[in-house]
Short mmCIF file of C-alpha atoms in Angstrom, two decimals:
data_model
loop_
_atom_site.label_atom_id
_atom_site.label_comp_id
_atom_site.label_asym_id
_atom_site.label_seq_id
_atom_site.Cartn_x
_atom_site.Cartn_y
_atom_site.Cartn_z
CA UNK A 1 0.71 -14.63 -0.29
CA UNK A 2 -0.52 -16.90 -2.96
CA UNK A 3 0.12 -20.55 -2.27
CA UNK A 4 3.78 -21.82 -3.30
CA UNK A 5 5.56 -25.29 -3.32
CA UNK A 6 9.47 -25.05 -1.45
CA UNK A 7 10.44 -26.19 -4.75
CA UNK A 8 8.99 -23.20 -6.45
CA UNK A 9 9.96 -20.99 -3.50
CA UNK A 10 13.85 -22.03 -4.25
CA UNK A 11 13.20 -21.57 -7.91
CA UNK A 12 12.47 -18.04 -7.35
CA UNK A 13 15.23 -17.43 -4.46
CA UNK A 14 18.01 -19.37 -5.78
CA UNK A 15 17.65 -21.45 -2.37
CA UNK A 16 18.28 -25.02 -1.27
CA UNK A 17 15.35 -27.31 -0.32
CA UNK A 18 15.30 -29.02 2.70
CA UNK A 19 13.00 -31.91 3.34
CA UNK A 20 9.90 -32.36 0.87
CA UNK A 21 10.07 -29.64 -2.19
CA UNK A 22 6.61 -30.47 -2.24
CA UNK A 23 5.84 -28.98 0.98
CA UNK A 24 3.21 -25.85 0.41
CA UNK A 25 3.39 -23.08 1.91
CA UNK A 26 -0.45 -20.93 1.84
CA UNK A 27 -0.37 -18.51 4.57
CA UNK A 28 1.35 -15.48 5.50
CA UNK A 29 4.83 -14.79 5.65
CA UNK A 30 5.76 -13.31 9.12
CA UNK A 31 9.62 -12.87 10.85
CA UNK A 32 8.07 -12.67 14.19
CA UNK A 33 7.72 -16.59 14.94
CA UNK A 34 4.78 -15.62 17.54
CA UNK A 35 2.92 -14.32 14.54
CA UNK A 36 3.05 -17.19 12.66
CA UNK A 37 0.10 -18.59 11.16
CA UNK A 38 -0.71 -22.17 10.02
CA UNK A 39 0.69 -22.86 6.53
CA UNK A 40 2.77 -19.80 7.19
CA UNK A 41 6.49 -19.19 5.78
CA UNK A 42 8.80 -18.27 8.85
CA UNK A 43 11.81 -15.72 7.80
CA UNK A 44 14.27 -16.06 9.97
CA UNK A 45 17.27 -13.27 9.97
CA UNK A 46 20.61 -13.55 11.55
CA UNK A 47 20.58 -10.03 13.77
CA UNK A 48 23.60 -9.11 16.45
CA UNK A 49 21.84 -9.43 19.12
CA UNK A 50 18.79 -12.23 18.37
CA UNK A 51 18.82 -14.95 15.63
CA UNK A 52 15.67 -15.68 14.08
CA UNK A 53 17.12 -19.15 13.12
CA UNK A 54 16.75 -20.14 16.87
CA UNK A 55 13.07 -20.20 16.62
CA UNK A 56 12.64 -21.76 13.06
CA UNK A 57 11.47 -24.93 15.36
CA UNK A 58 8.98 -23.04 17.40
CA UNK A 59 7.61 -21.59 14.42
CA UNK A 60 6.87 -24.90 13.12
CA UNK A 61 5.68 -25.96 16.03
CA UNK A 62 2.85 -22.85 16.13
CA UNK A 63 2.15 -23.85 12.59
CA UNK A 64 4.45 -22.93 9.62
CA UNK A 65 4.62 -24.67 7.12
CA UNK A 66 8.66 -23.83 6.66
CA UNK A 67 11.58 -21.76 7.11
CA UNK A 68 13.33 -19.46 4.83
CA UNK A 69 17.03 -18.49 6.47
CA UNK A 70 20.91 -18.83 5.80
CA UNK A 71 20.95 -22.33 7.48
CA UNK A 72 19.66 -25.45 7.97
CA UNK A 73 17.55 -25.65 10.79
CA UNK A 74 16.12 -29.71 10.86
CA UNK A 75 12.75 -28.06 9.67
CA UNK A 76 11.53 -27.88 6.14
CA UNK A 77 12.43 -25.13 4.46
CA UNK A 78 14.75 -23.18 2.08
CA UNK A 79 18.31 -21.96 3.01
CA UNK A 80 19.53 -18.66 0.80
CA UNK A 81 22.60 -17.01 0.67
CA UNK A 82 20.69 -13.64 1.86
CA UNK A 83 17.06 -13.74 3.65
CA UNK A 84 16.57 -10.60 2.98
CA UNK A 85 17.42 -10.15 -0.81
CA UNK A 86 15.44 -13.29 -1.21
CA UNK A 87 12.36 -12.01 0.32
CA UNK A 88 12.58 -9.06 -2.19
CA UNK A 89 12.93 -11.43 -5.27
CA UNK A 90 10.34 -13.57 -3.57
CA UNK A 91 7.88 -10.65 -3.21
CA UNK A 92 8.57 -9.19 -6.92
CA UNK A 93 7.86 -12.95 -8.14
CA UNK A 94 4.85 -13.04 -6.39
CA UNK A 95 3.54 -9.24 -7.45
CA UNK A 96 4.51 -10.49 -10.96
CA UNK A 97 1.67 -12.71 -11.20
CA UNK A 98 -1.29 -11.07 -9.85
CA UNK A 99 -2.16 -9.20 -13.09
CA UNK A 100 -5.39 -7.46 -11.62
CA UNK A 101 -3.67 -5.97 -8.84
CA UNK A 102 -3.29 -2.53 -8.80
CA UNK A 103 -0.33 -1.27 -6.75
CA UNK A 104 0.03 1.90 -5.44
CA UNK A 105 3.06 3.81 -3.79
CA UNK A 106 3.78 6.60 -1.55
CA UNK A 107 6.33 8.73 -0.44
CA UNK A 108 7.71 11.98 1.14
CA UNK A 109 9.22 13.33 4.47
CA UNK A 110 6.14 13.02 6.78
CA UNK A 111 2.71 11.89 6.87
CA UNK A 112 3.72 9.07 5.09
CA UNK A 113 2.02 6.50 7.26
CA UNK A 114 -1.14 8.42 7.69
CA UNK A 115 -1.47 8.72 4.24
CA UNK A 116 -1.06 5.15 3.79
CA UNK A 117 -3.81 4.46 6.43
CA UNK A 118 -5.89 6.96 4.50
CA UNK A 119 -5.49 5.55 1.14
CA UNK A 120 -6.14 2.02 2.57
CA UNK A 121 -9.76 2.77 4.10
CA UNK A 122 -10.58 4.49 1.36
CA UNK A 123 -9.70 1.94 -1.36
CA UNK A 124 -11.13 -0.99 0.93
CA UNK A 125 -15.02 0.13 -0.14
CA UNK A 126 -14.45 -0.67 -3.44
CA UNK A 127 -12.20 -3.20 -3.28
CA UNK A 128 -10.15 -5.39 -0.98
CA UNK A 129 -6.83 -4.08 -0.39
CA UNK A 130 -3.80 -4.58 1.44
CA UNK A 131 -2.30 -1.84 3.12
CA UNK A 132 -0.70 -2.70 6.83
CA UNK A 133 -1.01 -0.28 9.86
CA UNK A 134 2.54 1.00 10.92
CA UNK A 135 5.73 1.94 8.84
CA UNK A 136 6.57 -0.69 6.88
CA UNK A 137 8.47 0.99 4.42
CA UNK A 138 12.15 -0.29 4.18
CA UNK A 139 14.03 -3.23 2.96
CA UNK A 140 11.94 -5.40 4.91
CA UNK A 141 8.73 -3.99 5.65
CA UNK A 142 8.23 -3.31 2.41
CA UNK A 143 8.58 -7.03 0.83
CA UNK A 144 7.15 -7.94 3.99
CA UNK A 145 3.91 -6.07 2.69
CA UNK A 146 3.99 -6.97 -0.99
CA UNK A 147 3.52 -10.64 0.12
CA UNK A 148 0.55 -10.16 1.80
CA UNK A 149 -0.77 -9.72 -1.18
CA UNK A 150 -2.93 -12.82 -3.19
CA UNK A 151 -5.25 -13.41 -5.88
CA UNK A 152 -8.06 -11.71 -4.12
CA UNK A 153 -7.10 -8.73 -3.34
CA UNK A 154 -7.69 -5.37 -6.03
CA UNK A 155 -5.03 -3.24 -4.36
CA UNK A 156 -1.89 -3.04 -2.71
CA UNK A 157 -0.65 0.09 -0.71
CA UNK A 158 2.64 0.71 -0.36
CA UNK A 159 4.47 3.34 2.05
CA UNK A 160 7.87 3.90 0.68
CA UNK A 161 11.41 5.53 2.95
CA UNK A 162 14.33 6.32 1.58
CA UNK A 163 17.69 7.01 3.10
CA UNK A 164 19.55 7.99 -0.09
CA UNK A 165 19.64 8.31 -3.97
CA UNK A 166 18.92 4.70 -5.35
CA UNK A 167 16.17 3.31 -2.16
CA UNK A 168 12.71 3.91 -3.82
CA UNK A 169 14.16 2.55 -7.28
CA UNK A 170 14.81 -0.54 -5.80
CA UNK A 171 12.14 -0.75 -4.06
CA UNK A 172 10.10 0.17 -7.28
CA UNK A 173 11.71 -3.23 -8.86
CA UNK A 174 10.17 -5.01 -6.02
CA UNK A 175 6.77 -3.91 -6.91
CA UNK A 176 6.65 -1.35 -9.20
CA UNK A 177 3.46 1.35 -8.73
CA UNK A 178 1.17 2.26 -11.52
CA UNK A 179 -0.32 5.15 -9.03
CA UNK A 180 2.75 7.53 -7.42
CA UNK A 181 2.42 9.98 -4.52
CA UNK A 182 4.76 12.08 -3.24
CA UNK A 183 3.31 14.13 -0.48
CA UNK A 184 6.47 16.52 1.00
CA UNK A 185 9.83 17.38 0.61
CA UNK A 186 10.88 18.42 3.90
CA UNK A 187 13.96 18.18 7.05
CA UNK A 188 13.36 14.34 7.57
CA UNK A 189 16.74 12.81 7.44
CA UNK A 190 18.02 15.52 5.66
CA UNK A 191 21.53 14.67 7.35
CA UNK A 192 21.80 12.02 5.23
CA UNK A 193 20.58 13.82 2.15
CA UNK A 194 22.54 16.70 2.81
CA UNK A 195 19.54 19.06 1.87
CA UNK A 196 16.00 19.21 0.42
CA UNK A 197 17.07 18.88 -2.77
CA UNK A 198 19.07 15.93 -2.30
CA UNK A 199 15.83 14.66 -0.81
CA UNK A 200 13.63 15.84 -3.96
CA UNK A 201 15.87 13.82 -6.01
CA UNK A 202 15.37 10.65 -3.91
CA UNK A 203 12.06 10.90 -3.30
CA UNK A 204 11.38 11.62 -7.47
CA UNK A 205 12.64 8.31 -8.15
CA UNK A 206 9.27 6.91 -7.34
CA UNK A 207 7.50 9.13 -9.88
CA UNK A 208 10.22 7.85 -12.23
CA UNK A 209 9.54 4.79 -12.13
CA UNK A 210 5.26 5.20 -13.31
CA UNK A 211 4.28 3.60 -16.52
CA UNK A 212 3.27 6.15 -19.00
CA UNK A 213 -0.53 4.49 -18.30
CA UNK A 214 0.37 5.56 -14.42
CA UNK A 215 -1.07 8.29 -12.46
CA UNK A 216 1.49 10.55 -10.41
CA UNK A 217 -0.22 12.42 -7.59
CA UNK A 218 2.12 15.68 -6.71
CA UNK A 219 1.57 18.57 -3.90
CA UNK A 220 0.83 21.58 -5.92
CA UNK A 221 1.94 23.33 -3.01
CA UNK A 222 5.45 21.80 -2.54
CA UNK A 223 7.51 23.45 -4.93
CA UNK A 224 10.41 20.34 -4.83
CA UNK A 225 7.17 18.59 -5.64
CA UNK A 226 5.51 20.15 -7.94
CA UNK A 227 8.63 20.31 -10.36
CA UNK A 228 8.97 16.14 -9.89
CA UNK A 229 5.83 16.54 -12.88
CA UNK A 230 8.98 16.89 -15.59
CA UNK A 231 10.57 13.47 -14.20
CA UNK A 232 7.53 10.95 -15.30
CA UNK A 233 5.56 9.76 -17.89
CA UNK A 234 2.52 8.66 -16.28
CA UNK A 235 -0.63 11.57 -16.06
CA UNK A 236 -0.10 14.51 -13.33
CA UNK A 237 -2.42 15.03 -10.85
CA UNK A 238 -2.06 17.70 -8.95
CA UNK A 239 -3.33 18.37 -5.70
CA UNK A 240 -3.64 21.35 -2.81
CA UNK A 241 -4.59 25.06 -3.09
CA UNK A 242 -4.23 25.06 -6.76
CA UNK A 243 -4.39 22.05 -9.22
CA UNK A 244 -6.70 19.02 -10.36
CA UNK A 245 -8.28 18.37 -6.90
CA UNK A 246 -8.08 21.29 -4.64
CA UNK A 247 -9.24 22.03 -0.81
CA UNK A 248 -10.31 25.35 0.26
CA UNK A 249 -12.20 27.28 3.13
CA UNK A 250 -10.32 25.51 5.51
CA UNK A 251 -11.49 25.44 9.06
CA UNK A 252 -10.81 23.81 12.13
CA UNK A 253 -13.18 23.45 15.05
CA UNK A 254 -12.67 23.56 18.75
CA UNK A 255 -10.99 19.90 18.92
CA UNK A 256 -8.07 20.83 16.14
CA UNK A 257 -10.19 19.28 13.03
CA UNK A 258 -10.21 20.62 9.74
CA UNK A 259 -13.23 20.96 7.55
CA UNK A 260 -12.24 22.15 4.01
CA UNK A 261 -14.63 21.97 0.38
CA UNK A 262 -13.14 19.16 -1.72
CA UNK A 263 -13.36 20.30 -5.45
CA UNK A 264 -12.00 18.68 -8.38
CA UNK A 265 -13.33 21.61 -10.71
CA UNK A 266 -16.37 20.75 -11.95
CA UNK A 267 -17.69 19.11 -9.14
CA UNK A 268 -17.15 20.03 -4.85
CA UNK A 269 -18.32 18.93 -1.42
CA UNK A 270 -17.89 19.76 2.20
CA UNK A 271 -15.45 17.63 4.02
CA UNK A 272 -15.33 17.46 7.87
CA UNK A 273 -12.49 15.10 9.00
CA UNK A 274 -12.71 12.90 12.16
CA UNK A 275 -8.55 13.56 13.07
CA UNK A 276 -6.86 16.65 14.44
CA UNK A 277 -4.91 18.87 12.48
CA UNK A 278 -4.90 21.18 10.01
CA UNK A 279 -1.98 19.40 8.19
CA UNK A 280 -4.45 16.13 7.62
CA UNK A 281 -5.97 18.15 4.81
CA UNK A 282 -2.64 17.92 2.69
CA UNK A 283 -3.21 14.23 3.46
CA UNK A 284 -6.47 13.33 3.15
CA UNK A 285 -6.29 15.51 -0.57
CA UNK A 286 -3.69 13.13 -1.72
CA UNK A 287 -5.55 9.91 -0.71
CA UNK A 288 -8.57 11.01 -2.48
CA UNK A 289 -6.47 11.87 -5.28
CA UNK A 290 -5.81 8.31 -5.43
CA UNK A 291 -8.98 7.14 -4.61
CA UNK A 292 -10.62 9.11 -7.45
CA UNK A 293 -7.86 7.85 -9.62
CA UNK A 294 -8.91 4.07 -8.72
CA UNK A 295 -12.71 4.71 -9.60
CA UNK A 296 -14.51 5.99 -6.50
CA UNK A 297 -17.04 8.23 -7.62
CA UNK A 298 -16.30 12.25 -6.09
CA UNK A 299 -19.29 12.14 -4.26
CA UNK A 300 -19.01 8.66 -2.35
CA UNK A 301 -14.86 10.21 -1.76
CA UNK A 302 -17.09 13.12 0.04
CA UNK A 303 -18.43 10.93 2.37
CA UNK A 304 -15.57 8.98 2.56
CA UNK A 305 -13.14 11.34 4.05
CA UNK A 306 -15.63 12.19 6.51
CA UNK A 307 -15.16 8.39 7.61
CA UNK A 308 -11.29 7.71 7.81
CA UNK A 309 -9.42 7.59 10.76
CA UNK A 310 -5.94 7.01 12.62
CA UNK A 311 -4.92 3.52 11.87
CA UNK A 312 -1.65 3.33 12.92
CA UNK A 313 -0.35 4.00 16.42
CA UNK A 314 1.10 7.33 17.93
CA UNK A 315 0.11 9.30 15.10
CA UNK A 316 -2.01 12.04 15.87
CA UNK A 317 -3.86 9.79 18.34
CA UNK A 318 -5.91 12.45 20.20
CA UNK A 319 -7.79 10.84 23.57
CA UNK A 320 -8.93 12.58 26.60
CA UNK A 321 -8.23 11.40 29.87
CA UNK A 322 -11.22 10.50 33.02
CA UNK A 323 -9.67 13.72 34.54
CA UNK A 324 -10.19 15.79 31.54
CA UNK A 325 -6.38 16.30 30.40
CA UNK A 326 -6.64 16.02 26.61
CA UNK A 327 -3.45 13.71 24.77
CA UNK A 328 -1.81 14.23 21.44
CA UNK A 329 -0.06 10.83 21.21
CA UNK A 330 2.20 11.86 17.96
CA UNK A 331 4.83 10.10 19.64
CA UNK A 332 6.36 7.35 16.60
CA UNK A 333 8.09 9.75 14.76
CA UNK A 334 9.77 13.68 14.41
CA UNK A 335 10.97 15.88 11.94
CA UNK A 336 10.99 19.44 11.96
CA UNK A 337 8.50 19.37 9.68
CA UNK A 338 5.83 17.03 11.42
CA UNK A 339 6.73 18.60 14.74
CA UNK A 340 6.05 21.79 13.61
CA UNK A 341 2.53 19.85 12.46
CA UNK A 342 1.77 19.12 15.72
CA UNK A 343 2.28 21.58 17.50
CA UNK A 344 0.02 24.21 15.40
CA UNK A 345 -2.55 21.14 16.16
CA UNK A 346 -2.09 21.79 20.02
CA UNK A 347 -2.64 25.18 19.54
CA UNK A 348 -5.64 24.78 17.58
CA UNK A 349 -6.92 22.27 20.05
CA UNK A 350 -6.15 24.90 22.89
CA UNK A 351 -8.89 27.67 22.96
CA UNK A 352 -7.92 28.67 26.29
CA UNK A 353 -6.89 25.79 28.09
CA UNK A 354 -2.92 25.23 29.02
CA UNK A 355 -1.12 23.82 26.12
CA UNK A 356 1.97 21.33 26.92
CA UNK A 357 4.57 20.64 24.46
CA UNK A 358 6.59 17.42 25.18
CA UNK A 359 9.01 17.26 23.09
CA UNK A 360 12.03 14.87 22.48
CA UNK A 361 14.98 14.86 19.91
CA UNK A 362 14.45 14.34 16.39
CA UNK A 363 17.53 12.15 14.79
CA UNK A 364 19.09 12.65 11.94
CA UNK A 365 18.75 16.10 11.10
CA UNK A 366 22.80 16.53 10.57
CA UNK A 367 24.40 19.62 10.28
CA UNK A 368 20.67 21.36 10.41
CA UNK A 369 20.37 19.47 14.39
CA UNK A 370 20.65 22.45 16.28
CA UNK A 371 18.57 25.09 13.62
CA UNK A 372 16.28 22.40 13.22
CA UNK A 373 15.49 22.05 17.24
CA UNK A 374 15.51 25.93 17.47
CA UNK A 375 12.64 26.34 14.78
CA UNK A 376 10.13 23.97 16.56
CA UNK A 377 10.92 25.72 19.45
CA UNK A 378 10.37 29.07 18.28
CA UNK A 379 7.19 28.16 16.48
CA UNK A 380 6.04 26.52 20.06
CA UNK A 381 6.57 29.77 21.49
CA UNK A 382 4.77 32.08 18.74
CA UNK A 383 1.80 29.79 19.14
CA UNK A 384 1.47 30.78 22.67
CA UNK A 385 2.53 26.55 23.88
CA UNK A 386 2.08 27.53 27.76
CA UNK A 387 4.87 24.78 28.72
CA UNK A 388 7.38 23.26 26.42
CA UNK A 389 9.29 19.64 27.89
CA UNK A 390 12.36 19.12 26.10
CA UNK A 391 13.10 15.44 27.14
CA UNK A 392 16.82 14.91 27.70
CA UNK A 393 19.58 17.38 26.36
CA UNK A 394 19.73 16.41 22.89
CA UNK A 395 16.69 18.20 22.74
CA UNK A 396 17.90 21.44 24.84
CA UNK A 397 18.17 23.33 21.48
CA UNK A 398 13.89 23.60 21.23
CA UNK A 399 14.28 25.68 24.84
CA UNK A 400 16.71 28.36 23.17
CA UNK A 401 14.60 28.71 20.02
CA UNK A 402 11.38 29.32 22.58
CA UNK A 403 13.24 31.57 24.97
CA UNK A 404 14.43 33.86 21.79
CA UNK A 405 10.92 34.94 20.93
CA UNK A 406 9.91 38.32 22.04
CA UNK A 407 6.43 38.18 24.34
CA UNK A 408 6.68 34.69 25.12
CA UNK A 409 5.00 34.25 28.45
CA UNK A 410 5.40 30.36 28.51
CA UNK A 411 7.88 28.15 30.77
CA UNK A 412 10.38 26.59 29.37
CA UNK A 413 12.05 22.97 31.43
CA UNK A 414 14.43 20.21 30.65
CA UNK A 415 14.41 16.86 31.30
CA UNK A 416 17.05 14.88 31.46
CA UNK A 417 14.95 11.44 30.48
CA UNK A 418 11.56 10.45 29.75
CA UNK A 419 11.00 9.42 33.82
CA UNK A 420 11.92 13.01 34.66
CA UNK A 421 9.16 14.21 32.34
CA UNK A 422 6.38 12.21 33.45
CA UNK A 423 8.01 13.58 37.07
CA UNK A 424 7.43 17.23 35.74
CA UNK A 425 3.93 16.43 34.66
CA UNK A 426 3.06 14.07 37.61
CA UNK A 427 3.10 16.44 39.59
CA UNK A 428 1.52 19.17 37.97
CA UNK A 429 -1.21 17.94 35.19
CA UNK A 430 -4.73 20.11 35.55
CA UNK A 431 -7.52 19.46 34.18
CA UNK A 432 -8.88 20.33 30.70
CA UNK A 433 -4.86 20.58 29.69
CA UNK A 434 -4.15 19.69 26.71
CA UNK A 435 -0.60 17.72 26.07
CA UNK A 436 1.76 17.34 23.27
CA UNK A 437 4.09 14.00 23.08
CA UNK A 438 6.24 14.08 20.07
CA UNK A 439 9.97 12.60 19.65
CA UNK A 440 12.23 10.45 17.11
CA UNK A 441 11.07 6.55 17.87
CA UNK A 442 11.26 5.75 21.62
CA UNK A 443 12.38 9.01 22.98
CA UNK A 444 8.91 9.48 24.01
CA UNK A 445 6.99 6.76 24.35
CA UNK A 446 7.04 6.36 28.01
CA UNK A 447 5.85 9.87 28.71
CA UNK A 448 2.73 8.79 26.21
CA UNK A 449 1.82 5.63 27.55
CA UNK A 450 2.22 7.03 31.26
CA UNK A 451 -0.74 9.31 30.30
CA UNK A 452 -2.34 7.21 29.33
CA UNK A 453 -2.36 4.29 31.94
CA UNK A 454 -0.70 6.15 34.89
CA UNK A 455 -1.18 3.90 37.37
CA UNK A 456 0.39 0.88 35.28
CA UNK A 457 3.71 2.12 33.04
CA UNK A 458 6.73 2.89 35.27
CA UNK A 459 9.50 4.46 33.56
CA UNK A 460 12.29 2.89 32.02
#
């Protein structure tokens, strides 16, 4: 963050000083007091079960330079009516004034993150740029991220979730974009969208909000996408089969990773990506659409997506084990969409060895929960998945979708919780398997970090 007074901090919040309004505050802002850096601003939040104000002190005492909460707490800082609508006015006062910052945002119903992660490594060769492992994409993570932001950095990358109409254009007044992606329109919360279209409409908002001197990258191949061209002024750029920058020959060797020819029409190049899946070529396309549209030159973008790699974790992390069982730790996030990601990565990544589908509930799918677990489970089956985990009942719907495909030769079991999965594959991992974790947050992180460190993580 760039360096700020607590008088100027109030200013800016509408807070109350307390102690010196002098006080500066010049390093990070962080709501996780052991984070806390010196010079740092502390944001403590009021939550049901822990209150951030309770640590304001030990915050100080690891070195921050103050507090920003709803109460006094005998340190300096400022008290605010709201922490968390003051971080956002804090953040789009602080965004405000780095004129050579170029901020770019990103949206759609999965691969958000990676996408993010892409973007991130890409812009940091020709310039330093801000752009946070993990999914910091909501009221808080996304402020959170903005502030990270000072006078020497050239970009900012922003990951952007919505919920419902209205989200992304308020987080567009935090920090508004003058490069837009939308990458999908797909199942991801669609039970609180009510349908893809409802979603579309959302998710457009960010395009919406481009200058006209803006640059909107769009999946050519999304058709909710595509159309979101009509709802901005800033310059298209569309990407996939068809469009401005295009992938083709797609292959994908023995280890699930895609090699496709990067071509922007005039110009082309063989890419060979580093992460599994053929579904990273959607969004490795869109990063270099932005990376292009930030000044890389084609052919350093070439070389460049031959580089990047999973920053974040549980996404896509691919590992093989001492006793040759191969991972797919996708376990952060699910959709029917991502899942369905995955697994044709498994199968890919097969090539004769048993395939393993763990596979946990996805959340808020609505009125589309059941369909929604019945279509990953039916694709699991048509790709041949040997054995497909459904971890706990929630989930049971994925074993009906596999059982209802005609041929299937795989086994399909249920269990009840994540320590009767690791149970199932305790006792019967071989090796040169290859294993699928994938589940809404925390419905299947056990079974993940069990493979990896079995002889440390117990169940919980």
């Amino acid at each position: 963050m760039i360096d700020l007074t607590l008088r100027e901090i109030a200013g800016i919040t509408g807070g109350r000083v307390v102690g010196d309004p002098s006080v500066l505050v010049t390093g990070d802002v962080e709501y996780d007091s052991r984070k806390i850096g010196p010079g740092g601003l502390f944001l403590a939040f009021a939550g049901e079960k822990v209150d951030g104000h309770d640590y304001a002190r030990a915050a100080v005492e690891r070195g921050a330079a103050a507090v920003l909460g709803s109460r006094d707490t005998g340190v300096p800082g400022v008290v605010v009516e709201d922490p968390l609508v003051a971080v956002a006015a804090l953040a789009r006062a602080v965004v405000a004034r780095l004129h050579d910052l170029t901020v770019i945002g990103l949206t759609g119903s999965s691969g958000k993150t990676t996408t993010k992660d892409y973007i991130g490594q890409l812009l940091s060769r020709i310039g330093p740029t801000v752009a946070l492992p993990g999914s910091l994409n909501n009221e808080l993570g996304f402020p959170y991220t903005v502030l990270r932001a000072s006078e020497k950095h050239r970009f900012l990358v922003l990951e952007m979730g919505a919920r419902g109409v209205g989200h992304l254009r308020y987080l567009t007044e935090i920090a508004r974009p003058s490069i837009g992606v939308v990458l999908n329109i797909g199942a991801a919360h669609i039970g609180e969208f009510g349908s893809k279209e409802g979603t579309a409409l959302a998710k457009g908002e960010l395009v919406e909000a481009l200058p006209s001197t803006g640059v909107a990258v769009l999946n050519a191949d999304d058709p909710l996408v595509a159309a979101m061209a009509s709802r901005t002024s800033a310059r298209v750029v569309m990407v996939g089969s068809t469009g401005s920058l295009t992938a083709s020959d797609v292959t994908l060797d023995s280890a699930g990773r895609a090699s496709y020819t990067l071509a922007d029409g005039t110009r082309s190049g063989r890419v060979h990506l580093t992460t599994a899946g053929e579904h990273q070529v959607a969004n490795t396309l869109a990063a270099g659409a932005v990376a292009l549209a930030a000044g890389m030159a084609f052919d350093d973008l070439v070389a460049a997506l031959s580089e990047v790699g999973i920053a974040s974790e549980r996404r896509m992390d691919v590992y093989t084990r001492p006793d040759g069982v191969t991972v797919v730790d996708d376990s952060y996030n699910a959709n029917p969409s991502s899942t369905s990601a995955a697994l044709r990565a498994l199968a890919a990544m097969g090539g004769g060895k048993r395939t393993t589908a763990v596979l946990g509930f996805m959340a808020e799918l609505g009125e589309h929960e059941v369909s929604g677990h019945a279509e990953v489970g039916r694709l699991a089956a048509e790709l041949g998945v040997d054995r497909v985990i459904a971890v706990t009942g929630s989930a049971g719907p994925i074993l009906d979708g596999a059982a209802g495909v005609d041929g299937w030769r795989g086994t399909g079991l249920l269990a009840d919780d994540q320590a009767a999965a690791i149970e199932i594959l305790r006792h019967d991992l071989r090796a040169d398997d290859v294993v699928l974790v994938k589940g809404s947050r925390y419905r299947t992180w056990d079974v993940a970090d069990w493979l990896r460190r079995p002889e440390e993580v117990q169940p919980t």
